[in-house]
Short mmCIF file of N, CA and C in Angstrom, two decimals:
data_model
loop_
_atom_site.label_atom_id
_atom_site.label_comp_id
_atom_site.label_asym_id
_atom_site.label_seq_id
_atom_site.Cartn_x
_atom_site.Cartn_y
_atom_site.Cartn_z
N UNK A 1 -11.19 8.50 -24.63
CA UNK A 1 -10.21 7.87 -23.76
C UNK A 1 -10.95 7.09 -22.67
N UNK A 2 -10.50 5.87 -22.38
CA UNK A 2 -11.15 5.05 -21.36
C UNK A 2 -10.79 5.56 -19.97
N UNK A 3 -11.53 5.10 -19.00
CA UNK A 3 -11.26 5.50 -17.62
C UNK A 3 -9.88 5.03 -17.17
N UNK A 4 -9.50 3.82 -17.55
CA UNK A 4 -8.18 3.30 -17.19
C UNK A 4 -7.09 4.20 -17.77
N UNK A 5 -7.25 4.61 -19.01
CA UNK A 5 -6.26 5.51 -19.63
C UNK A 5 -6.20 6.84 -18.90
N UNK A 6 -7.35 7.34 -18.49
CA UNK A 6 -7.39 8.60 -17.74
C UNK A 6 -6.65 8.45 -16.42
N UNK A 7 -6.89 7.36 -15.71
CA UNK A 7 -6.22 7.13 -14.42
C UNK A 7 -4.72 6.98 -14.61
N UNK A 8 -4.31 6.32 -15.69
CA UNK A 8 -2.88 6.13 -15.95
C UNK A 8 -2.17 7.45 -16.23
N UNK A 9 -2.89 8.45 -16.70
CA UNK A 9 -2.29 9.74 -17.00
C UNK A 9 -2.05 10.58 -15.75
N UNK A 10 -2.70 10.22 -14.65
CA UNK A 10 -2.58 11.01 -13.42
C UNK A 10 -1.26 10.71 -12.73
N UNK A 11 -0.70 11.76 -12.12
CA UNK A 11 0.56 11.55 -11.43
C UNK A 11 0.50 11.95 -9.96
N UNK A 12 -0.30 12.90 -9.60
CA UNK A 12 -0.39 13.36 -8.21
C UNK A 12 -1.55 12.66 -7.51
N UNK A 13 -1.35 12.31 -6.26
CA UNK A 13 -2.41 11.66 -5.48
C UNK A 13 -3.66 12.53 -5.44
N UNK A 14 -3.46 13.83 -5.34
CA UNK A 14 -4.62 14.74 -5.32
C UNK A 14 -5.46 14.61 -6.58
N UNK A 15 -4.82 14.32 -7.72
CA UNK A 15 -5.56 14.14 -8.96
C UNK A 15 -6.54 12.98 -8.86
N UNK A 16 -6.09 11.87 -8.26
CA UNK A 16 -6.96 10.72 -8.10
C UNK A 16 -8.13 11.05 -7.17
N UNK A 17 -7.84 11.69 -6.06
CA UNK A 17 -8.89 12.04 -5.10
C UNK A 17 -9.89 13.01 -5.71
N UNK A 18 -9.41 14.02 -6.42
CA UNK A 18 -10.30 14.99 -7.05
C UNK A 18 -11.13 14.35 -8.15
N UNK A 19 -10.50 13.59 -9.03
CA UNK A 19 -11.20 12.97 -10.15
C UNK A 19 -12.27 12.00 -9.69
N UNK A 20 -11.94 11.20 -8.67
CA UNK A 20 -12.89 10.20 -8.18
C UNK A 20 -13.85 10.74 -7.13
N UNK A 21 -13.64 11.99 -6.72
CA UNK A 21 -14.55 12.63 -5.77
C UNK A 21 -14.45 12.05 -4.37
N UNK A 22 -13.24 11.74 -3.94
CA UNK A 22 -13.03 11.19 -2.60
C UNK A 22 -12.49 12.29 -1.70
N UNK A 23 -13.22 12.57 -0.62
CA UNK A 23 -12.76 13.57 0.35
C UNK A 23 -11.53 13.04 1.08
N UNK A 24 -10.64 13.96 1.43
CA UNK A 24 -9.42 13.55 2.12
C UNK A 24 -8.88 14.70 2.98
N UNK A 25 -8.11 14.32 3.96
CA UNK A 25 -7.42 15.27 4.82
C UNK A 25 -6.01 15.43 4.24
N UNK A 26 -5.63 16.65 3.85
CA UNK A 26 -4.30 16.84 3.27
C UNK A 26 -3.15 16.37 4.17
N UNK A 27 -3.33 16.43 5.48
CA UNK A 27 -2.25 15.99 6.37
C UNK A 27 -2.05 14.47 6.28
N UNK A 28 -3.12 13.72 6.09
CA UNK A 28 -3.00 12.26 5.90
C UNK A 28 -2.35 11.98 4.55
N UNK A 29 -2.80 12.70 3.54
CA UNK A 29 -2.27 12.49 2.19
C UNK A 29 -0.80 12.86 2.11
N UNK A 30 -0.38 13.88 2.81
CA UNK A 30 1.03 14.29 2.78
C UNK A 30 1.95 13.22 3.36
N UNK A 31 1.45 12.45 4.30
CA UNK A 31 2.26 11.42 4.95
C UNK A 31 2.22 10.10 4.17
N UNK A 32 1.07 9.77 3.60
CA UNK A 32 0.88 8.41 3.08
C UNK A 32 0.46 8.35 1.62
N UNK A 33 0.72 9.39 0.84
CA UNK A 33 0.20 9.43 -0.54
C UNK A 33 0.61 8.23 -1.38
N UNK A 34 1.86 7.86 -1.38
CA UNK A 34 2.31 6.73 -2.20
C UNK A 34 1.76 5.41 -1.67
N UNK A 35 1.67 5.31 -0.36
CA UNK A 35 1.15 4.10 0.26
C UNK A 35 -0.33 3.90 -0.10
N UNK A 36 -1.09 4.99 -0.06
CA UNK A 36 -2.52 4.92 -0.38
C UNK A 36 -2.71 4.50 -1.83
N UNK A 37 -1.97 5.12 -2.74
CA UNK A 37 -2.13 4.78 -4.15
C UNK A 37 -1.68 3.35 -4.43
N UNK A 38 -0.63 2.92 -3.77
CA UNK A 38 -0.17 1.54 -3.94
C UNK A 38 -1.23 0.56 -3.45
N UNK A 39 -1.82 0.86 -2.29
CA UNK A 39 -2.87 -0.01 -1.74
C UNK A 39 -4.09 -0.01 -2.65
N UNK A 40 -4.45 1.14 -3.20
CA UNK A 40 -5.57 1.20 -4.14
C UNK A 40 -5.29 0.29 -5.34
N UNK A 41 -4.06 0.34 -5.83
CA UNK A 41 -3.67 -0.53 -6.94
C UNK A 41 -3.79 -2.00 -6.57
N UNK A 42 -3.41 -2.35 -5.35
CA UNK A 42 -3.55 -3.73 -4.88
C UNK A 42 -5.01 -4.15 -4.88
N UNK A 43 -5.87 -3.27 -4.38
CA UNK A 43 -7.30 -3.58 -4.35
C UNK A 43 -7.85 -3.73 -5.77
N UNK A 44 -7.46 -2.85 -6.66
CA UNK A 44 -7.95 -2.93 -8.04
C UNK A 44 -7.48 -4.21 -8.72
N UNK A 45 -6.25 -4.63 -8.45
CA UNK A 45 -5.74 -5.87 -9.05
C UNK A 45 -6.47 -7.10 -8.52
N UNK A 46 -6.97 -7.04 -7.31
CA UNK A 46 -7.71 -8.17 -6.73
C UNK A 46 -9.10 -8.29 -7.34
N UNK A 47 -9.65 -7.16 -7.78
CA UNK A 47 -11.00 -7.14 -8.34
C UNK A 47 -11.01 -7.69 -9.76
N UNK A 48 -12.14 -8.26 -10.15
CA UNK A 48 -12.32 -8.69 -11.53
C UNK A 48 -12.91 -7.50 -12.29
N UNK A 49 -12.08 -6.82 -13.05
CA UNK A 49 -12.50 -5.60 -13.74
C UNK A 49 -12.91 -5.85 -15.18
N UNK A 50 -12.70 -7.06 -15.65
CA UNK A 50 -13.02 -7.38 -17.04
C UNK A 50 -14.51 -7.22 -17.32
N UNK A 51 -14.80 -6.56 -18.40
CA UNK A 51 -16.19 -6.40 -18.81
C UNK A 51 -16.96 -5.30 -18.11
N UNK A 52 -16.32 -4.58 -17.18
CA UNK A 52 -17.02 -3.50 -16.50
C UNK A 52 -17.10 -2.27 -17.41
N UNK A 53 -18.22 -1.59 -17.35
CA UNK A 53 -18.34 -0.33 -18.07
C UNK A 53 -17.50 0.72 -17.36
N UNK A 54 -17.24 1.83 -18.03
CA UNK A 54 -16.47 2.90 -17.39
C UNK A 54 -17.18 3.42 -16.14
N UNK A 55 -18.51 3.44 -16.17
CA UNK A 55 -19.26 3.91 -15.00
C UNK A 55 -19.06 2.97 -13.81
N UNK A 56 -19.15 1.67 -14.08
CA UNK A 56 -18.94 0.69 -13.00
C UNK A 56 -17.49 0.70 -12.53
N UNK A 57 -16.58 0.84 -13.47
CA UNK A 57 -15.16 0.90 -13.13
C UNK A 57 -14.87 2.15 -12.28
N UNK A 58 -15.51 3.26 -12.61
CA UNK A 58 -15.35 4.49 -11.82
C UNK A 58 -15.79 4.24 -10.38
N UNK A 59 -16.94 3.60 -10.21
CA UNK A 59 -17.44 3.33 -8.86
C UNK A 59 -16.52 2.38 -8.10
N UNK A 60 -15.97 1.39 -8.80
CA UNK A 60 -15.05 0.44 -8.17
C UNK A 60 -13.77 1.14 -7.75
N UNK A 61 -13.22 1.98 -8.64
CA UNK A 61 -11.99 2.71 -8.34
C UNK A 61 -12.22 3.66 -7.16
N UNK A 62 -13.35 4.32 -7.16
CA UNK A 62 -13.66 5.23 -6.05
C UNK A 62 -13.75 4.47 -4.73
N UNK A 63 -14.45 3.34 -4.75
CA UNK A 63 -14.59 2.53 -3.52
C UNK A 63 -13.23 2.02 -3.05
N UNK A 64 -12.39 1.60 -3.99
CA UNK A 64 -11.07 1.10 -3.61
C UNK A 64 -10.17 2.21 -3.08
N UNK A 65 -10.28 3.40 -3.64
CA UNK A 65 -9.50 4.53 -3.12
C UNK A 65 -9.98 4.91 -1.73
N UNK A 66 -11.29 4.92 -1.53
CA UNK A 66 -11.83 5.21 -0.19
C UNK A 66 -11.36 4.18 0.83
N UNK A 67 -11.36 2.91 0.42
CA UNK A 67 -10.92 1.84 1.32
C UNK A 67 -9.43 1.99 1.64
N UNK A 68 -8.63 2.26 0.62
CA UNK A 68 -7.18 2.43 0.82
C UNK A 68 -6.91 3.64 1.71
N UNK A 69 -7.61 4.72 1.47
CA UNK A 69 -7.45 5.92 2.30
C UNK A 69 -7.82 5.61 3.75
N UNK A 70 -8.90 4.87 3.93
CA UNK A 70 -9.34 4.48 5.27
C UNK A 70 -8.30 3.65 6.00
N UNK A 71 -7.59 2.81 5.26
CA UNK A 71 -6.52 2.01 5.88
C UNK A 71 -5.49 2.90 6.55
N UNK A 72 -5.20 4.03 5.92
CA UNK A 72 -4.13 4.90 6.42
C UNK A 72 -4.63 6.03 7.31
N UNK A 73 -5.94 6.17 7.45
CA UNK A 73 -6.44 7.08 8.47
C UNK A 73 -6.53 6.35 9.80
N UNK A 74 -6.66 5.02 9.73
CA UNK A 74 -6.77 4.21 10.94
C UNK A 74 -5.41 3.77 11.48
N UNK A 75 -4.39 3.76 10.62
CA UNK A 75 -3.06 3.35 11.06
C UNK A 75 -2.01 3.99 10.17
N UNK A 76 -0.76 3.78 10.51
CA UNK A 76 0.34 4.44 9.81
C UNK A 76 0.87 3.58 8.66
N UNK A 77 1.64 4.20 7.76
CA UNK A 77 2.29 3.41 6.72
C UNK A 77 3.18 2.30 7.29
N UNK A 78 3.81 2.56 8.41
CA UNK A 78 4.64 1.53 9.04
C UNK A 78 3.79 0.35 9.50
N UNK A 79 2.60 0.63 10.01
CA UNK A 79 1.70 -0.44 10.43
C UNK A 79 1.17 -1.24 9.23
N UNK A 80 0.87 -0.55 8.14
CA UNK A 80 0.28 -1.19 6.96
C UNK A 80 1.30 -1.96 6.12
N UNK A 81 2.53 -1.49 6.06
CA UNK A 81 3.63 -2.16 5.35
C UNK A 81 3.27 -2.54 3.92
N UNK A 82 3.00 -1.53 3.11
CA UNK A 82 2.65 -1.75 1.71
C UNK A 82 3.89 -2.03 0.86
N UNK A 83 4.97 -1.34 1.13
CA UNK A 83 6.18 -1.47 0.33
C UNK A 83 7.13 -2.52 0.91
N UNK A 84 7.89 -3.15 0.04
CA UNK A 84 8.80 -4.23 0.41
C UNK A 84 9.78 -3.81 1.51
N UNK A 85 10.30 -2.62 1.42
CA UNK A 85 11.28 -2.16 2.42
C UNK A 85 10.67 -2.17 3.82
N UNK A 86 9.40 -1.84 3.93
CA UNK A 86 8.75 -1.86 5.23
C UNK A 86 8.39 -3.28 5.66
N UNK A 87 8.06 -4.12 4.69
CA UNK A 87 7.78 -5.53 5.01
C UNK A 87 9.04 -6.21 5.52
N UNK A 88 10.16 -5.92 4.88
CA UNK A 88 11.43 -6.52 5.27
C UNK A 88 11.91 -6.01 6.62
N UNK A 89 11.49 -4.84 7.01
CA UNK A 89 11.96 -4.24 8.26
C UNK A 89 11.51 -5.01 9.48
N UNK A 90 10.50 -5.86 9.36
CA UNK A 90 10.01 -6.60 10.52
C UNK A 90 10.38 -8.07 10.49
N UNK A 91 11.01 -8.49 9.44
CA UNK A 91 11.42 -9.89 9.39
C UNK A 91 12.49 -10.15 10.44
N UNK A 92 12.36 -11.26 11.12
CA UNK A 92 13.40 -11.57 12.10
C UNK A 92 14.74 -11.78 11.40
N UNK A 93 15.74 -11.24 11.97
CA UNK A 93 17.07 -11.39 11.39
C UNK A 93 17.62 -12.76 11.73
N UNK A 94 18.32 -13.32 10.77
CA UNK A 94 18.95 -14.61 11.01
C UNK A 94 20.12 -14.43 11.96
N UNK A 95 20.16 -15.27 12.92
CA UNK A 95 21.28 -15.22 13.85
C UNK A 95 22.03 -16.54 13.76
N UNK A 96 23.30 -16.42 13.76
CA UNK A 96 24.13 -17.62 13.79
C UNK A 96 24.41 -17.94 15.25
N UNK A 97 23.64 -18.85 15.77
CA UNK A 97 23.78 -19.22 17.17
C UNK A 97 24.66 -20.46 17.29
N UNK A 98 25.51 -20.42 18.21
CA UNK A 98 26.36 -21.57 18.53
C UNK A 98 25.89 -22.07 19.89
N UNK A 99 25.38 -23.29 19.92
CA UNK A 99 24.89 -23.80 21.21
C UNK A 99 26.04 -23.90 22.21
N UNK A 100 25.74 -23.55 23.42
CA UNK A 100 26.75 -23.59 24.47
C UNK A 100 27.30 -25.00 24.65
N UNK A 101 26.45 -25.99 24.43
CA UNK A 101 26.89 -27.38 24.59
C UNK A 101 27.93 -27.78 23.56
N UNK A 102 28.02 -27.07 22.44
CA UNK A 102 29.01 -27.44 21.43
C UNK A 102 30.39 -26.84 21.70
N UNK A 103 30.47 -25.95 22.68
CA UNK A 103 31.76 -25.36 23.01
C UNK A 103 32.51 -26.26 23.99
N UNK A 104 33.74 -26.54 23.67
CA UNK A 104 34.57 -27.37 24.56
C UNK A 104 35.24 -26.43 25.56
N UNK A 105 35.10 -26.75 26.79
CA UNK A 105 35.75 -25.94 27.81
C UNK A 105 37.19 -26.41 27.97
N UNK A 106 38.10 -25.52 27.91
CA UNK A 106 39.53 -25.86 28.04
C UNK A 106 40.02 -25.47 29.43
N UNK A 107 40.85 -26.29 29.93
CA UNK A 107 41.48 -25.96 31.21
C UNK A 107 42.81 -25.31 30.92
N UNK A 108 43.11 -24.28 31.61
CA UNK A 108 44.35 -23.56 31.38
C UNK A 108 45.52 -24.19 32.06
#
């Protein structure tokens, strides 16, 4: 089985950390596990993985997991905004403004 297949079989964040040998604080992982794995996936997708041996791919995956974990030890999931729902939470809301100059003042 290839390394990619092995990683695809994992379901718990702890499995990735244990398999890749990345130290972690359980309290950080409990808060940001999905965010960390999503960020790791983003980093892996940015990398050119074609033609890498399983050993090189292992080192790349480990480095990307360490980097993703570091992102969330330095700041919160809300600060990092990995998921769409969090990205949308900071978008300015559209307001329908009516300029005061367009209102006609009526005399009673």
